[in-house]
Tab-separated table of C-alpha atoms in Angstrom:
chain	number	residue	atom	x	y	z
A	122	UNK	CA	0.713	26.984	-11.379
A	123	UNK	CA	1.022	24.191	-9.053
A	124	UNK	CA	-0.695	20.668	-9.237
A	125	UNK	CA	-1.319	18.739	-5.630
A	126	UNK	CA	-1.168	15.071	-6.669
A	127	UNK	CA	-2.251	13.991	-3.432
A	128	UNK	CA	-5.213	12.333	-4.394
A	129	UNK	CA	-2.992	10.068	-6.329
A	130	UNK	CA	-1.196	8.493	-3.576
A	131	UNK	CA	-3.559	7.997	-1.129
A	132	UNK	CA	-4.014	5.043	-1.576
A	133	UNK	CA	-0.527	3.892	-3.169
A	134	UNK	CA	1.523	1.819	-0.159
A	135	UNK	CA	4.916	1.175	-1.358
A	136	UNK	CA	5.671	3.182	-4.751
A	137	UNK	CA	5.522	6.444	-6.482
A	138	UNK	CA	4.909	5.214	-10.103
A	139	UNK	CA	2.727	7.913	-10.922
A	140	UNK	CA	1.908	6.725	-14.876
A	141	UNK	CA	-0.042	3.773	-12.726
A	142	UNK	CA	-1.667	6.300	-10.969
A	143	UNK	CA	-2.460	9.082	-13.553
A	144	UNK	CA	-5.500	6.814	-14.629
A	145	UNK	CA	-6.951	7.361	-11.122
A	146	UNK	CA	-7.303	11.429	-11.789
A	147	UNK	CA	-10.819	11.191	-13.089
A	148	UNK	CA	-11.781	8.848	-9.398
A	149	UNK	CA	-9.844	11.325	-7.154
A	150	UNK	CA	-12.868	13.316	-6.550
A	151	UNK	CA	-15.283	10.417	-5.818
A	152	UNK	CA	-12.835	8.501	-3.453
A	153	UNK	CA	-14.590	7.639	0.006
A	154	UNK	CA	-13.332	9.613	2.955
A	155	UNK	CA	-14.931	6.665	5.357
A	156	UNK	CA	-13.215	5.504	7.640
A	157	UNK	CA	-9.956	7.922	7.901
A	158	UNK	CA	-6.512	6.653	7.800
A	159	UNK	CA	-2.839	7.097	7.422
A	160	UNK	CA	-0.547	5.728	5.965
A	161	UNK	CA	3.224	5.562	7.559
A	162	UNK	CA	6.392	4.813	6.329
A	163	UNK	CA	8.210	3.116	9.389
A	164	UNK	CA	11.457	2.239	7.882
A	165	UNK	CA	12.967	1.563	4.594
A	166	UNK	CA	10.697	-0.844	3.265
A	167	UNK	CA	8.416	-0.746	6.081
A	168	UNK	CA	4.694	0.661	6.355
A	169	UNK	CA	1.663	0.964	8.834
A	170	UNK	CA	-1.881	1.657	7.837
A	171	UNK	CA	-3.764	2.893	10.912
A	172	UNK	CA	-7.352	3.310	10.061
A	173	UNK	CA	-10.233	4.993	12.595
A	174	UNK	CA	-12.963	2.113	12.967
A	175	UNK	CA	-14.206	3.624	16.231
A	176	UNK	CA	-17.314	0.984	17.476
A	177	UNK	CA	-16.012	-1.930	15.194
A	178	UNK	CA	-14.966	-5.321	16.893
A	179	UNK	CA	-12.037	-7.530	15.228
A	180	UNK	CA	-14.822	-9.888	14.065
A	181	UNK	CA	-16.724	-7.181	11.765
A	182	UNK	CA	-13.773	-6.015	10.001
A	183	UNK	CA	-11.739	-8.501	7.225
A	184	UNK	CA	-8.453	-7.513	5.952
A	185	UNK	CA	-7.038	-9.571	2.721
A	186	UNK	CA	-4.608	-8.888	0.461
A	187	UNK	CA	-5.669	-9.862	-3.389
A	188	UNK	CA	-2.806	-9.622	-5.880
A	189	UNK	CA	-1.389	-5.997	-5.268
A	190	UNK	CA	-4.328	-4.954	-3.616
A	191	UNK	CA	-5.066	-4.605	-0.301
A	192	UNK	CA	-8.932	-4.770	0.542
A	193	UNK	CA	-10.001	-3.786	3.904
A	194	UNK	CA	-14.090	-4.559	4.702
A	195	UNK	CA	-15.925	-3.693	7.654
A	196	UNK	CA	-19.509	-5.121	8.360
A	197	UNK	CA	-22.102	-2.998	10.767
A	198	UNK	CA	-21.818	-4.468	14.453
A	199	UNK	CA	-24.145	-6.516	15.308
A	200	UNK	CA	-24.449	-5.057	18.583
A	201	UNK	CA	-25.360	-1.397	16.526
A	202	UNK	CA	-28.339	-2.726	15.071
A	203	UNK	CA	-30.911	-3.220	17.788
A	204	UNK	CA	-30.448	-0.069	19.579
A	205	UNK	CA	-32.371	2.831	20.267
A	206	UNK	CA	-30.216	5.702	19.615
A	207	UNK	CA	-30.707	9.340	20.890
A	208	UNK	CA	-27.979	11.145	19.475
A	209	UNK	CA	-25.357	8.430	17.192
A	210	UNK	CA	-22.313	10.755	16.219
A	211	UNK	CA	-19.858	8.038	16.016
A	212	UNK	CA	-20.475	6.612	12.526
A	213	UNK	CA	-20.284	2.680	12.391
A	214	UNK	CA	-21.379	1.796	8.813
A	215	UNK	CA	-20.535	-0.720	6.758
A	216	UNK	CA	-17.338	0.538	4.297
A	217	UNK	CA	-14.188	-1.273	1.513
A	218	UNK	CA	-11.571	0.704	1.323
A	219	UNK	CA	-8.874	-0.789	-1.439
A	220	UNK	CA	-5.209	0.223	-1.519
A	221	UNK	CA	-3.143	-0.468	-4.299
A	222	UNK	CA	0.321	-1.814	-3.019
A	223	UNK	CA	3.599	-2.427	-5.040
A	224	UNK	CA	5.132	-5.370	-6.042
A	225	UNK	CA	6.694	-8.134	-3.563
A	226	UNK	CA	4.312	-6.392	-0.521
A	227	UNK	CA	3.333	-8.761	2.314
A	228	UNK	CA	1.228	-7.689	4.960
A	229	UNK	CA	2.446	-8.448	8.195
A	230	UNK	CA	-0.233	-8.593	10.861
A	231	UNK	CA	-3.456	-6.499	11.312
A	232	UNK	CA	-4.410	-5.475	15.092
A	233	UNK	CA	-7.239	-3.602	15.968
A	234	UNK	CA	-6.803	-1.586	19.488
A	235	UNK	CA	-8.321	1.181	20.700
A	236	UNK	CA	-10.820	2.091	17.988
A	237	UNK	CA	-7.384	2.186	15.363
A	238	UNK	CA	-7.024	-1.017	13.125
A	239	UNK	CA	-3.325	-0.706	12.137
A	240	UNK	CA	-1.890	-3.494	9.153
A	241	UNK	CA	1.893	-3.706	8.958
A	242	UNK	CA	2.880	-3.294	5.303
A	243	UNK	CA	6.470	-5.058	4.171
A	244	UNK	CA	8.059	-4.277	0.903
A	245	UNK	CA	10.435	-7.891	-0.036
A	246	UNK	CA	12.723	-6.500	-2.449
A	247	UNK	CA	14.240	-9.263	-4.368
A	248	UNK	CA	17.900	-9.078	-4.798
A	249	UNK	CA	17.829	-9.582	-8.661
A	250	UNK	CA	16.012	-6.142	-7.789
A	251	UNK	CA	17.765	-4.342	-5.431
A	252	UNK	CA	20.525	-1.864	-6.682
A	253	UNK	CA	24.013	-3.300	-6.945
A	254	UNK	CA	27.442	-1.398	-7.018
A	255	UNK	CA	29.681	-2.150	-9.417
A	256	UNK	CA	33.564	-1.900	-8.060
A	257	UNK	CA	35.827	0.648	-10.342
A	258	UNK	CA	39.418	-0.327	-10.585
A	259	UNK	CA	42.563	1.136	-12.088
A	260	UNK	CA	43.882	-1.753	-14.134
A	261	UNK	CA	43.274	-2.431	-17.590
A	262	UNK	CA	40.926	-4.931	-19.064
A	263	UNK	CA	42.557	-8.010	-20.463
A	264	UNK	CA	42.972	-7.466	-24.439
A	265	UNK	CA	40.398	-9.917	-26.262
A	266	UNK	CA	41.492	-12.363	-28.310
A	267	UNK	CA	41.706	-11.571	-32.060
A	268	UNK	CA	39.200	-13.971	-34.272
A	269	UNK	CA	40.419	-15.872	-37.101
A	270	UNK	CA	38.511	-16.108	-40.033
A	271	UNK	CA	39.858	-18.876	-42.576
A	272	UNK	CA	38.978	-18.045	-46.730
A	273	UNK	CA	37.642	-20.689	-48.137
């Protein structure tokens, strides 16, 4: 038998820390699928989330990072609303789409060309974090110093 955990880390930007995540099973199902994205991992601690908001202007959409969530909102266009429409296939409604992100994330910059709204995701590993190699030598460990203890 074989379990996709996809759902689980759709929305995870910078960890795999799946006991986090396993509360989210229950939600996988009624996750919104609007507005598609990807997410990519562009270097080692590097990340771009490129979302379709086809019809959106910089102006309806607000990007802001809460804690270690990222909350992306986008408002109906103003220019949408007093329209007569014949046939409306591109979908321009409002949406919040939250992504959980890991610890010491920063967001970058958010630019929105071309229909794609893409937010540059950092990871800032501190060092006190960051894996550190301990040098093996050959010699021998200086002998500790035998303790004393006086009977009264």
């Amino acid at each position: 038998m074989t379990y996709d955990f996809t759902p689980l880390f759709r929305s995870a930007i910078g960890f795999d820390r799946l006991a986090t995540m396993a509360g989210n099973v229950a939600n996988a199902q009624a996750l919104p699928s609007y507005p598609p994205y990807n997410i990519e991992k562009t270097g080692e601690t590097n990340y771009v989330l490129t979302m379709a908001l086809a019809g959106f202007r910089p102006e309806d959409v607000d990007v802001v990072q809460e804690d270690n969530t990222l909350v992306v909102r986008g408002s109906v266009p103003e220019n949408s609303r007093d329209r007569e429409w014949l046939h409306r296939g591109i979908a321009t409604r409002a949406f919040e789409r939250r992504f959980v992100l890991a610890d010491h994330t920063e967001i970058d910059r958010a630019d929105l060309v071309n229909g794609l709204l893409s937010i540059a995701i950092r990871q800032l590993v501190p060092e006190a974090a960051r894996p550190r190699r301990i040098p093996v030598r050959t010699e021998a460990m200086p002998a500790a110093p035998a303790e004393t203890v006086q009977a009264a």
